PDB file of C-alpha atoms and ligand atoms in Angstrom:
ATOM      1  CA  MET P 149     -36.316  32.210  -1.572  1.00 96.00           C
ATOM      2  CA  THR P 150     -38.585  32.935  -4.485  1.00 98.00           C
ATOM      3  CA  PHE P 151     -37.400  34.988  -7.527  1.00 98.00           C
ATOM      4  CA  LEU P 152     -39.296  37.976  -6.352  1.00 98.00           C
ATOM      5  CA  GLN P 153     -37.747  37.921  -2.756  1.00 98.00           C
ATOM      6  CA  LYS P 154     -34.417  37.402  -4.258  1.00 98.00           C
ATOM      7  CA  LEU P 155     -34.651  40.368  -6.616  1.00 98.00           C
ATOM      8  CA  SER P 156     -36.243  42.551  -3.850  1.00 98.00           C
ATOM      9  CA  SER P 157     -33.214  41.716  -1.633  1.00 98.00           C
ATOM     10  CA  ALA P 158     -30.735  42.613  -4.370  1.00 98.00           C
ATOM     11  CA  TRP P 159     -32.415  45.742  -5.117  1.00 98.00           C
ATOM     12  CA  THR P 160     -31.856  46.833  -1.549  1.00 98.00           C
ATOM     13  CA  THR P 161     -28.472  45.256  -0.746  1.00 98.00           C
ATOM     14  CA  ASN P 162     -26.703  46.610  -3.940  1.00 98.00           C
ATOM     15  CA  ASN P 163     -28.938  49.732  -4.096  1.00 98.00           C
ATOM     16  CA  SER P 164     -29.186  48.964  -7.702  1.00 98.00           C
ATOM     17  CA  LEU P 165     -31.855  48.620 -10.361  1.00 98.00           C
ATOM     18  CA  LEU P 166     -29.212  47.622 -12.946  1.00 99.00           C
ATOM     19  CA  CYS P 167     -29.358  44.191 -14.739  1.00 99.00           C
ATOM     20  CA  VAL P 168     -26.006  43.324 -16.376  1.00 99.00           C
ATOM     21  CA  GLY P 169     -26.453  41.558 -19.490  1.00 99.00           C
ATOM     22  CA  LEU P 170     -24.190  38.719 -20.446  1.00 99.00           C
ATOM     23  CA  ASP P 171     -24.111  38.734 -24.266  1.00 98.00           C
ATOM     24  CA  PRO P 172     -20.788  37.293 -24.920  1.00 98.00           C
ATOM     25  CA  ASP P 173     -19.627  38.009 -28.600  1.00 98.00           C
ATOM     26  CA  VAL P 174     -16.270  36.519 -29.162  1.00 97.00           C
ATOM     27  CA  LYS P 175     -15.466  39.032 -32.021  1.00 96.00           C
ATOM     28  CA  LYS P 176     -15.499  41.822 -29.588  1.00 97.00           C
ATOM     29  CA  PHE P 177     -13.405  40.058 -26.877  1.00 97.00           C
ATOM     30  CA  PRO P 178      -9.899  41.442 -25.852  1.00 96.00           C
ATOM     31  CA  ALA P 179      -6.950  39.949 -27.622  1.00 95.00           C
ATOM     32  CA  GLU P 180      -5.681  38.354 -24.343  1.00 93.00           C
ATOM     33  CA  LEU P 181      -8.614  35.840 -24.383  1.00 96.00           C
ATOM     34  CA  ALA P 182      -8.120  34.815 -28.037  1.00 88.00           C
ATOM     35  CA  ASP P 183      -6.588  31.431 -27.637  1.00 87.00           C
ATOM     36  CA  GLN P 184      -8.254  30.461 -24.488  1.00 94.00           C
ATOM     37  CA  PRO P 185     -10.540  27.252 -24.895  1.00 93.00           C
ATOM     38  CA  ASP P 186     -13.161  28.507 -22.305  1.00 97.00           C
ATOM     39  CA  ALA P 187     -12.930  32.122 -23.419  1.00 98.00           C
ATOM     40  CA  ILE P 188     -16.596  32.732 -23.071  1.00 98.00           C
ATOM     41  CA  TYR P 189     -16.725  31.619 -19.667  1.00 98.00           C
ATOM     42  CA  ALA P 190     -13.502  33.392 -18.719  1.00 98.00           C
ATOM     43  CA  PHE P 191     -15.031  36.744 -20.218  1.00 98.00           C
ATOM     44  CA  CYS P 192     -18.309  36.434 -18.350  1.00 98.00           C
ATOM     45  CA  LYS P 193     -16.681  35.442 -15.000  1.00 98.00           C
ATOM     46  CA  ALA P 194     -14.512  38.482 -15.302  1.00 98.00           C
ATOM     47  CA  ILE P 195     -17.466  40.737 -16.090  1.00 98.00           C
ATOM     48  CA  VAL P 196     -19.543  39.205 -13.214  1.00 99.00           C
ATOM     49  CA  ASP P 197     -16.830  39.566 -10.664  1.00 99.00           C
ATOM     50  CA  ALA P 198     -16.336  43.259 -11.778  1.00 98.00           C
ATOM     51  CA  THR P 199     -20.101  44.116 -11.373  1.00 99.00           C
ATOM     52  CA  ALA P 200     -21.748  41.697  -8.789  1.00 98.00           C
ATOM     53  CA  ASP P 201     -21.995  44.470  -6.157  1.00 98.00           C
ATOM     54  CA  LEU P 202     -23.410  46.954  -8.584  1.00 98.00           C
ATOM     55  CA  ALA P 203     -26.185  44.712 -10.149  1.00 98.00           C
ATOM     56  CA  CYS P 204     -29.714  43.553  -9.148  1.00 98.00           C
ATOM     57  CA  SER P 205     -29.591  40.655 -11.689  1.00 99.00           C
ATOM     58  CA  PHE P 206     -27.568  39.060 -14.372  1.00 99.00           C
ATOM     59  CA  LYS P 207     -29.188  38.273 -17.553  1.00 99.00           C
ATOM     60  CA  PRO P 208     -27.312  35.755 -19.945  1.00 99.00           C
ATOM     61  CA  GLN P 209     -28.492  35.846 -23.476  1.00 98.00           C
ATOM     62  CA  ILE P 210     -28.523  32.222 -24.431  1.00 99.00           C
ATOM     63  CA  ALA P 211     -28.203  32.653 -28.270  1.00 98.00           C
ATOM     64  CA  TYR P 212     -24.500  34.027 -27.795  1.00 98.00           C
ATOM     65  CA  PHE P 213     -23.709  30.674 -26.018  1.00 98.00           C
ATOM     66  CA  ALA P 214     -25.722  28.269 -28.187  1.00 98.00           C
ATOM     67  CA  ALA P 215     -24.753  29.602 -31.532  1.00 98.00           C
ATOM     68  CA  LEU P 216     -21.051  28.497 -30.595  1.00 97.00           C
ATOM     69  CA  ARG P 217     -22.048  25.156 -28.980  1.00 98.00           C
ATOM     70  CA  ALA P 218     -21.041  26.784 -25.832  1.00 98.00           C
ATOM     71  CA  GLU P 219     -23.843  25.828 -23.636  1.00 98.00           C
ATOM     72  CA  ASP P 220     -21.390  24.017 -21.132  1.00 98.00           C
ATOM     73  CA  GLN P 221     -19.831  27.468 -20.699  1.00 98.00           C
ATOM     74  CA  LEU P 222     -23.371  28.984 -19.981  1.00 98.00           C
ATOM     75  CA  GLU P 223     -24.014  26.191 -17.404  1.00 98.00           C
ATOM     76  CA  ALA P 224     -20.590  26.930 -15.929  1.00 98.00           C
ATOM     77  CA  ILE P 225     -21.304  30.799 -15.515  1.00 99.00           C
ATOM     78  CA  CYS P 226     -24.674  30.064 -14.073  1.00 99.00           C
ATOM     79  CA  ARG P 227     -23.061  27.753 -11.586  1.00 99.00           C
ATOM     80  CA  TYR P 228     -20.376  30.247 -10.796  1.00 99.00           C
ATOM     81  CA  ILE P 229     -23.032  33.053 -10.210  1.00 98.00           C
ATOM     82  CA  LYS P 230     -25.102  30.790  -7.854  1.00 98.00           C
ATOM     83  CA  THR P 231     -22.128  29.622  -5.830  1.00 98.00           C
ATOM     84  CA  THR P 232     -20.258  32.961  -5.637  1.00 98.00           C
ATOM     85  CA  TYR P 233     -23.030  35.476  -5.668  1.00 98.00           C
ATOM     86  CA  PRO P 234     -26.033  33.659  -4.559  1.00 98.00           C
ATOM     87  CA  THR P 235     -28.026  36.603  -3.770  1.00 98.00           C
ATOM     88  CA  ILE P 236     -28.062  37.942  -7.304  1.00 98.00           C
ATOM     89  CA  PRO P 237     -30.781  36.453  -9.359  1.00 98.00           C
ATOM     90  CA  ILE P 238     -30.125  35.165 -12.851  1.00 99.00           C
ATOM     91  CA  ILE P 239     -32.503  35.854 -15.706  1.00 99.00           C
ATOM     92  CA  LEU P 240     -31.978  33.444 -18.606  1.00 99.00           C
ATOM     93  CA  ASP P 241     -32.950  35.309 -21.762  1.00 99.00           C
ATOM     94  CA  ALA P 242     -34.236  32.612 -24.016  1.00 98.00           C
ATOM     95  CA  LYS P 243     -37.650  33.884 -25.070  1.00 98.00           C
ATOM     96  CA  ARG P 244     -39.240  30.574 -25.165  1.00 98.00           C
ATOM     97  CA  GLY P 245     -42.769  29.967 -26.407  1.00 98.00           C
ATOM     98  CA  ASP P 246     -44.311  26.533 -27.325  1.00 98.00           C
ATOM     99  CA  ILE P 247     -47.009  24.022 -26.601  1.00 98.00           C
ATOM    100  CA  GLY P 248     -47.330  22.853 -22.933  1.00 98.00           C
ATOM    101  CA  ALA P 249     -45.402  19.592 -23.397  1.00 98.00           C
ATOM    102  CA  THR P 250     -42.407  21.266 -25.065  1.00 98.00           C
ATOM    103  CA  ALA P 251     -42.509  24.162 -22.681  1.00 98.00           C
ATOM    104  CA  GLU P 252     -42.148  21.767 -19.750  1.00 98.00           C
ATOM    105  CA  GLN P 253     -38.690  20.765 -21.326  1.00 98.00           C
ATOM    106  CA  TYR P 254     -37.730  24.434 -21.690  1.00 99.00           C
ATOM    107  CA  ALA P 255     -38.608  24.983 -18.217  1.00 99.00           C
ATOM    108  CA  ARG P 256     -36.464  22.142 -17.072  1.00 98.00           C
ATOM    109  CA  GLU P 257     -33.640  23.417 -19.296  1.00 98.00           C
ATOM    110  CA  ALA P 258     -33.870  26.965 -17.666  1.00 99.00           C
ATOM    111  CA  PHE P 259     -34.554  25.912 -14.130  1.00 99.00           C
ATOM    112  CA  GLU P 260     -32.632  22.547 -13.751  1.00 98.00           C
ATOM    113  CA  ARG P 261     -29.855  22.634 -16.390  1.00 98.00           C
ATOM    114  CA  TYR P 262     -29.004  26.288 -15.785  1.00 99.00           C
ATOM    115  CA  ASP P 263     -30.629  26.729 -12.338  1.00 98.00           C
ATOM    116  CA  ALA P 264     -31.828  30.354 -13.514  1.00 99.00           C
ATOM    117  CA  ASP P 265     -34.034  32.173 -11.203  1.00 99.00           C
ATOM    118  CA  ALA P 266     -36.335  33.418 -13.971  1.00 99.00           C
ATOM    119  CA  VAL P 267     -36.741  32.939 -17.857  1.00 99.00           C
ATOM    120  CA  THR P 268     -38.137  35.293 -20.536  1.00 99.00           C
ATOM    121  CA  VAL P 269     -41.022  33.726 -22.305  1.00 99.00           C
ATOM    122  CA  ASN P 270     -43.207  34.772 -25.411  1.00 98.00           C
ATOM    123  CA  PRO P 271     -46.986  35.142 -24.585  1.00 98.00           C
ATOM    124  CA  TYR P 272     -48.084  34.519 -28.163  1.00 98.00           C
ATOM    125  CA  MET P 273     -49.103  31.010 -27.515  1.00 98.00           C
ATOM    126  CA  GLY P 274     -51.232  31.854 -24.555  1.00 98.00           C
ATOM    127  CA  PHE P 275     -51.595  30.683 -20.980  1.00 98.00           C
ATOM    128  CA  ASP P 276     -51.016  26.831 -21.515  1.00 98.00           C
ATOM    129  CA  SER P 277     -47.521  27.817 -23.110  1.00 98.00           C
ATOM    130  CA  VAL P 278     -46.508  29.743 -20.016  1.00 98.00           C
ATOM    131  CA  ALA P 279     -48.091  27.661 -17.211  1.00 98.00           C
ATOM    132  CA  PRO P 280     -45.327  24.967 -17.180  1.00 98.00           C
ATOM    133  CA  TYR P 281     -42.710  27.753 -15.996  1.00 98.00           C
ATOM    134  CA  LEU P 282     -45.101  28.688 -13.436  1.00 98.00           C
ATOM    135  CA  GLU P 283     -45.232  25.220 -12.047  1.00 98.00           C
ATOM    136  CA  TRP P 284     -41.650  26.067 -10.624  1.00 98.00           C
ATOM    137  CA  LYS P 285     -43.068  28.027  -7.674  1.00 98.00           C
ATOM    138  CA  ASP P 286     -39.910  29.765  -6.553  1.00 98.00           C
ATOM    139  CA  ARG P 287     -39.013  30.688 -10.081  1.00 98.00           C
ATOM    140  CA  GLY P 288     -39.961  33.498 -12.461  1.00 98.00           C
ATOM    141  CA  ALA P 289     -41.551  33.960 -15.848  1.00 98.00           C
ATOM    142  CA  VAL P 290     -40.687  37.289 -17.528  1.00 99.00           C
ATOM    143  CA  VAL P 291     -43.349  37.963 -20.361  1.00 99.00           C
ATOM    144  CA  LEU P 292     -42.586  39.920 -23.353  1.00 99.00           C
ATOM    145  CA  CYS P 293     -45.032  42.733 -23.390  1.00 98.00           C
ATOM    146  CA  ARG P 294     -43.568  45.995 -25.226  1.00 98.00           C
ATOM    147  CA  THR P 295     -40.178  44.978 -26.761  1.00 98.00           C
ATOM    148  CA  SER P 296     -37.434  47.512 -27.348  1.00 98.00           C
ATOM    149  CA  ASN P 297     -37.061  46.873 -31.199  1.00 98.00           C
ATOM    150  CA  ALA P 298     -38.763  49.080 -33.638  1.00 97.00           C
ATOM    151  CA  GLY P 299     -40.532  46.150 -35.318  1.00 98.00           C
ATOM    152  CA  GLY P 300     -42.271  45.267 -31.956  1.00 97.00           C
ATOM    153  CA  SER P 301     -44.795  47.678 -33.126  1.00 97.00           C
ATOM    154  CA  ASP P 302     -45.845  45.539 -36.041  1.00 98.00           C
ATOM    155  CA  LEU P 303     -47.904  43.169 -33.710  1.00 98.00           C
ATOM    156  CA  GLN P 304     -47.646  44.736 -30.232  1.00 98.00           C
ATOM    157  CA  PHE P 305     -49.479  47.932 -31.301  1.00 98.00           C
ATOM    158  CA  LEU P 306     -52.328  46.253 -33.173  1.00 98.00           C
ATOM    159  CA  ASP P 307     -55.667  47.251 -31.668  1.00 98.00           C
ATOM    160  CA  VAL P 308     -57.311  44.753 -29.682  1.00 97.00           C
ATOM    161  CA  GLY P 309     -60.847  45.758 -28.400  1.00 94.00           C
ATOM    162  CA  GLY P 310     -59.914  49.414 -28.204  1.00 97.00           C
ATOM    163  CA  LYS P 311     -56.471  49.058 -26.730  1.00 97.00           C
ATOM    164  CA  PRO P 312     -52.908  47.969 -28.230  1.00 98.00           C
ATOM    165  CA  LEU P 313     -52.046  44.424 -27.879  1.00 98.00           C
ATOM    166  CA  TYR P 314     -49.123  45.168 -25.442  1.00 98.00           C
ATOM    167  CA  GLN P 315     -51.496  46.594 -23.053  1.00 98.00           C
ATOM    168  CA  HIS P 316     -53.768  43.658 -23.289  1.00 98.00           C
ATOM    169  CA  VAL P 317     -50.744  41.397 -22.415  1.00 98.00           C
ATOM    170  CA  ALA P 318     -49.907  43.523 -19.527  1.00 98.00           C
ATOM    171  CA  GLN P 319     -53.402  43.366 -18.016  1.00 98.00           C
ATOM    172  CA  LEU P 320     -53.727  39.739 -18.703  1.00 98.00           C
ATOM    173  CA  VAL P 321     -50.445  38.798 -17.012  1.00 98.00           C
ATOM    174  CA  ALA P 322     -51.245  41.118 -14.104  1.00 98.00           C
ATOM    175  CA  ASP P 323     -54.826  39.885 -13.508  1.00 98.00           C
ATOM    176  CA  LYS P 324     -54.910  36.257 -14.630  1.00 98.00           C
ATOM    177  CA  TRP P 325     -51.399  34.800 -15.047  1.00 98.00           C
ATOM    178  CA  ASN P 326     -49.658  36.171 -12.060  1.00 98.00           C
ATOM    179  CA  THR P 327     -51.677  34.356  -9.255  1.00 96.00           C
ATOM    180  CA  ASN P 328     -48.374  33.343  -7.366  1.00 97.00           C
ATOM    181  CA  GLY P 329     -46.327  36.560  -7.871  1.00 97.00           C
ATOM    182  CA  GLN P 330     -43.955  34.917 -10.354  1.00 98.00           C
ATOM    183  CA  CYS P 331     -44.429  37.114 -13.368  1.00 98.00           C
ATOM    184  CA  SER P 332     -42.702  40.122 -14.684  1.00 98.00           C
ATOM    185  CA  LEU P 333     -42.806  41.919 -18.026  1.00 99.00           C
ATOM    186  CA  VAL P 334     -40.389  43.044 -20.620  1.00 99.00           C
ATOM    187  CA  VAL P 335     -40.784  46.602 -21.783  1.00 98.00           C
ATOM    188  CA  GLY P 336     -38.173  48.369 -23.803  1.00 98.00           C
ATOM    189  CA  ALA P 337     -36.356  51.516 -22.504  1.00 98.00           C
ATOM    190  CA  THR P 338     -36.803  52.843 -26.054  1.00 98.00           C
ATOM    191  CA  PHE P 339     -40.540  53.397 -25.405  1.00 98.00           C
ATOM    192  CA  PRO P 340     -40.801  55.295 -22.168  1.00 98.00           C
ATOM    193  CA  ASN P 341     -44.565  56.343 -22.689  1.00 98.00           C
ATOM    194  CA  GLU P 342     -45.411  52.703 -23.161  1.00 98.00           C
ATOM    195  CA  ILE P 343     -43.412  51.887 -19.956  1.00 98.00           C
ATOM    196  CA  ALA P 344     -45.711  54.353 -17.963  1.00 98.00           C
ATOM    197  CA  GLN P 345     -48.923  53.029 -19.676  1.00 98.00           C
ATOM    198  CA  VAL P 346     -47.820  49.518 -18.624  1.00 98.00           C
ATOM    199  CA  ARG P 347     -46.782  50.516 -15.034  1.00 98.00           C
ATOM    200  CA  ALA P 348     -50.273  51.949 -14.588  1.00 98.00           C
ATOM    201  CA  LEU P 349     -51.841  48.765 -15.414  1.00 98.00           C
ATOM    202  CA  ILE P 350     -49.898  46.293 -13.303  1.00 98.00           C
ATOM    203  CA  GLY P 351     -49.325  47.648 -10.026  1.00 98.00           C
ATOM    204  CA  ASP P 352     -45.657  46.812  -8.467  1.00 98.00           C
ATOM    205  CA  MET P 353     -45.073  43.690 -10.742  1.00 98.00           C
ATOM    206  CA  PRO P 354     -41.361  44.102 -11.772  1.00 98.00           C
ATOM    207  CA  LEU P 355     -40.315  45.137 -15.226  1.00 99.00           C
ATOM    208  CA  LEU P 356     -37.294  43.916 -17.056  1.00 99.00           C
ATOM    209  CA  ILE P 357     -36.223  46.959 -19.251  1.00 99.00           C
ATOM    210  CA  PRO P 358     -33.688  46.400 -21.869  1.00 98.00           C
ATOM    211  CA  GLY P 359     -32.638  49.280 -24.213  1.00 98.00           C
ATOM    212  CA  VAL P 360     -30.513  51.675 -22.317  1.00 98.00           C
ATOM    213  CA  GLY P 361     -26.736  51.847 -23.391  1.00 98.00           C
ATOM    214  CA  ALA P 362     -26.338  50.461 -26.992  1.00 98.00           C
ATOM    215  CA  GLN P 363     -29.883  50.881 -28.103  1.00 98.00           C
ATOM    216  CA  GLY P 364     -29.885  54.584 -26.711  1.00 98.00           C
ATOM    217  CA  GLY P 365     -32.978  54.425 -24.428  1.00 98.00           C
ATOM    218  CA  ASP P 366     -33.104  57.496 -22.143  1.00 98.00           C
ATOM    219  CA  VAL P 367     -32.293  56.627 -18.411  1.00 98.00           C
ATOM    220  CA  GLU P 368     -34.232  59.530 -16.953  1.00 98.00           C
ATOM    221  CA  SER P 369     -37.344  58.968 -18.816  1.00 98.00           C
ATOM    222  CA  THR P 370     -37.246  55.193 -18.230  1.00 98.00           C
ATOM    223  CA  VAL P 371     -36.890  55.532 -14.509  1.00 98.00           C
ATOM    224  CA  ARG P 372     -39.517  58.119 -14.105  1.00 98.00           C
ATOM    225  CA  ALA P 373     -42.011  56.022 -16.183  1.00 98.00           C
ATOM    226  CA  GLY P 374     -41.136  52.657 -14.698  1.00 98.00           C
ATOM    227  CA  ARG P 375     -40.461  53.201 -11.016  1.00 98.00           C
ATOM    228  CA  THR P 376     -42.978  52.022  -8.279  1.00 98.00           C
ATOM    229  CA  ALA P 377     -44.015  54.317  -5.517  1.00 98.00           C
ATOM    230  CA  SER P 378     -41.094  53.118  -3.371  1.00 97.00           C
ATOM    231  CA  GLY P 379     -38.731  53.725  -6.315  1.00 98.00           C
ATOM    232  CA  ILE P 380     -38.013  50.139  -7.132  1.00 98.00           C
ATOM    233  CA  GLY P 381     -39.830  47.640  -9.407  1.00 98.00           C
ATOM    234  CA  MET P 382     -37.267  47.616 -12.454  1.00 98.00           C
ATOM    235  CA  MET P 383     -34.338  45.368 -13.766  1.00 99.00           C
ATOM    236  CA  ILE P 384     -32.893  47.962 -16.279  1.00 99.00           C
ATOM    237  CA  ASN P 385     -30.637  45.871 -18.566  1.00 98.00           C
ATOM    238  CA  SER P 386     -27.568  47.087 -20.226  1.00 98.00           C
ATOM    239  CA  SER P 387     -25.244  44.530 -22.160  1.00 98.00           C
ATOM    240  CA  ARG P 388     -22.905  45.762 -24.973  1.00 98.00           C
ATOM    241  CA  ALA P 389     -22.383  49.185 -23.429  1.00 98.00           C
ATOM    242  CA  ILE P 390     -21.035  47.418 -20.200  1.00 98.00           C
ATOM    243  CA  LEU P 391     -19.448  44.321 -21.673  1.00 98.00           C
ATOM    244  CA  TYR P 392     -17.431  46.242 -24.466  1.00 98.00           C
ATOM    245  CA  ALA P 393     -16.845  49.533 -22.707  1.00 98.00           C
ATOM    246  CA  LYS P 394     -13.593  51.038 -24.015  1.00 97.00           C
ATOM    247  CA  PRO P 395     -10.842  50.682 -21.532  1.00 97.00           C
ATOM    248  CA  ASN P 396      -8.893  54.017 -20.477  1.00 97.00           C
ATOM    249  CA  SER P 397      -5.121  53.663 -20.856  1.00 95.00           C
ATOM    250  CA  ASP P 398      -4.747  52.464 -17.348  1.00 95.00           C
ATOM    251  CA  GLU P 399      -7.755  49.949 -17.261  1.00 97.00           C
ATOM    252  CA  THR P 400      -8.427  46.464 -18.101  1.00 97.00           C
ATOM    253  CA  TYR P 401     -11.615  45.432 -20.001  1.00 98.00           C
ATOM    254  CA  ALA P 402     -13.325  44.320 -16.757  1.00 98.00           C
ATOM    255  CA  GLN P 403     -12.399  47.503 -15.069  1.00 98.00           C
ATOM    256  CA  ALA P 404     -13.825  49.639 -17.877  1.00 98.00           C
ATOM    257  CA  ALA P 405     -17.010  47.383 -17.589  1.00 98.00           C
ATOM    258  CA  ARG P 406     -17.156  48.210 -13.927  1.00 98.00           C
ATOM    259  CA  ARG P 407     -16.821  51.870 -14.463  1.00 98.00           C
ATOM    260  CA  VAL P 408     -19.624  52.023 -16.947  1.00 98.00           C
ATOM    261  CA  ALA P 409     -21.934  49.698 -14.862  1.00 98.00           C
ATOM    262  CA  LEU P 410     -21.337  52.120 -11.866  1.00 98.00           C
ATOM    263  CA  GLU P 411     -22.052  55.117 -13.930  1.00 98.00           C
ATOM    264  CA  THR P 412     -25.213  53.456 -15.229  1.00 98.00           C
ATOM    265  CA  ARG P 413     -26.332  52.187 -11.711  1.00 98.00           C
ATOM    266  CA  ASP P 414     -25.873  55.808 -10.318  1.00 98.00           C
ATOM    267  CA  ALA P 415     -27.507  57.481 -13.216  1.00 98.00           C
ATOM    268  CA  ILE P 416     -30.513  55.307 -12.715  1.00 98.00           C
ATOM    269  CA  ASN P 417     -30.345  56.111  -8.963  1.00 98.00           C
ATOM    270  CA  GLN P 418     -30.613  59.658  -9.558  1.00 98.00           C
ATOM    271  CA  PHE P 419     -34.168  59.244 -10.858  1.00 98.00           C
ATOM    272  CA  ARG P 420     -35.715  56.749  -8.542  1.00 96.00           C
TER     273      ARG P 420
HETATM  274  O1  LIG X 591     -37.312  43.789 -26.115  1.00 83.73           O
HETATM  275  C1  LIG X 591     -36.192  43.258 -25.826  1.00 83.73           C
HETATM  276  C2  LIG X 591     -36.003  42.014 -25.018  1.00 83.73           C
HETATM  277  C3  LIG X 591     -34.778  41.657 -24.860  1.00 83.73           C
HETATM  278  N1  LIG X 591     -33.720  42.247 -25.351  1.00 83.73           N
HETATM  279  C4  LIG X 591     -32.353  41.670 -25.013  1.00 83.73           C
HETATM  280  O2  LIG X 591     -31.624  42.650 -24.033  1.00 83.73           O
HETATM  281  C5  LIG X 591     -30.299  42.605 -24.529  1.00 83.73           C
HETATM  282  C6  LIG X 591     -30.147  44.121 -24.936  1.00 83.73           C
HETATM  283  O3  LIG X 591     -28.509  44.211 -24.982  1.00 83.73           O
HETATM  284  P1  LIG X 591     -27.916  45.751 -25.291  1.00 83.73           P
HETATM  285  O4  LIG X 591     -26.489  45.444 -25.750  1.00 83.73           O
HETATM  286  O5  LIG X 591     -27.977  46.390 -24.049  1.00 83.73           O
HETATM  287  O6  LIG X 591     -28.670  46.380 -26.426  1.00 83.73           O
HETATM  288  C7  LIG X 591     -30.090  41.735 -25.448  1.00 83.73           C
HETATM  289  O7  LIG X 591     -29.592  40.360 -24.861  1.00 83.73           O
HETATM  290  C8  LIG X 591     -31.375  41.433 -26.028  1.00 83.73           C
HETATM  291  O8  LIG X 591     -31.458  40.173 -26.701  1.00 83.73           O
HETATM  292  C9  LIG X 591     -33.809  43.483 -26.007  1.00 83.73           C
HETATM  293  O9  LIG X 591     -32.809  44.181 -26.363  1.00 83.73           O
HETATM  294  N2  LIG X 591     -35.055  43.975 -26.199  1.00 83.73           N
END
């Protein structure tokens, strides 16, 4: 199965456009995990088990693991998802970008070491820096386009031949880079007008949309701007709002995460 086939199947099976982000910040972990040696893995596993039937994808953010020398726990959680929930795609959020020879190694890291279904990549160095990921024909490359942070406008809004750079990236990926249907684009939920502009340029290509939840992006305007004619086409990511949801008195942290994931999935589905 290719990344796109797997994603399409998860959209349908779980009736979900929600991507659950795995950004494990040990400072925010519940006290019960404090002395556990593999606390990052245990935390992520509990979140994955609590949300797998509500998600169209999981997005581990590599920085949270690498900063603590916990790549072994990232490997373990990817392996766990692959084994236990093989129908849910993993998008490794690593935002890689380098010359071709180095990109080949980054691609091996994402697709061999972590066995991710897709990886986020930076288009700034051009096609030869993205091509090595596309050599993995059943995997995906999720290209940064209009990121959710305010500073994204510094470069992504520069005028390039009469249109902003982010639109040029969207057009380039859709017309020239996506020859095998492996590409998707990152567009932030904090900029729904730009999501609509991108959707108009790229047909049904999937969008990874971070920025709802902790970053305050509006779910309704995001979905209305990014949906395809058949009401799919998006992986709407929420990380901190789900991972660190405040438990009610009778809830565990995983149950609280499930409650917020369910609310987010259903809020998204209202507007598809
Ligand atoms: O433009 C972008 C690209 C990636 N991200 C990543 O998504 C999550 C968002 O986390 P929240 O806690 O839901 O804000 C995080 O891993 C970012 O690195 C993004 O926010 N914006």
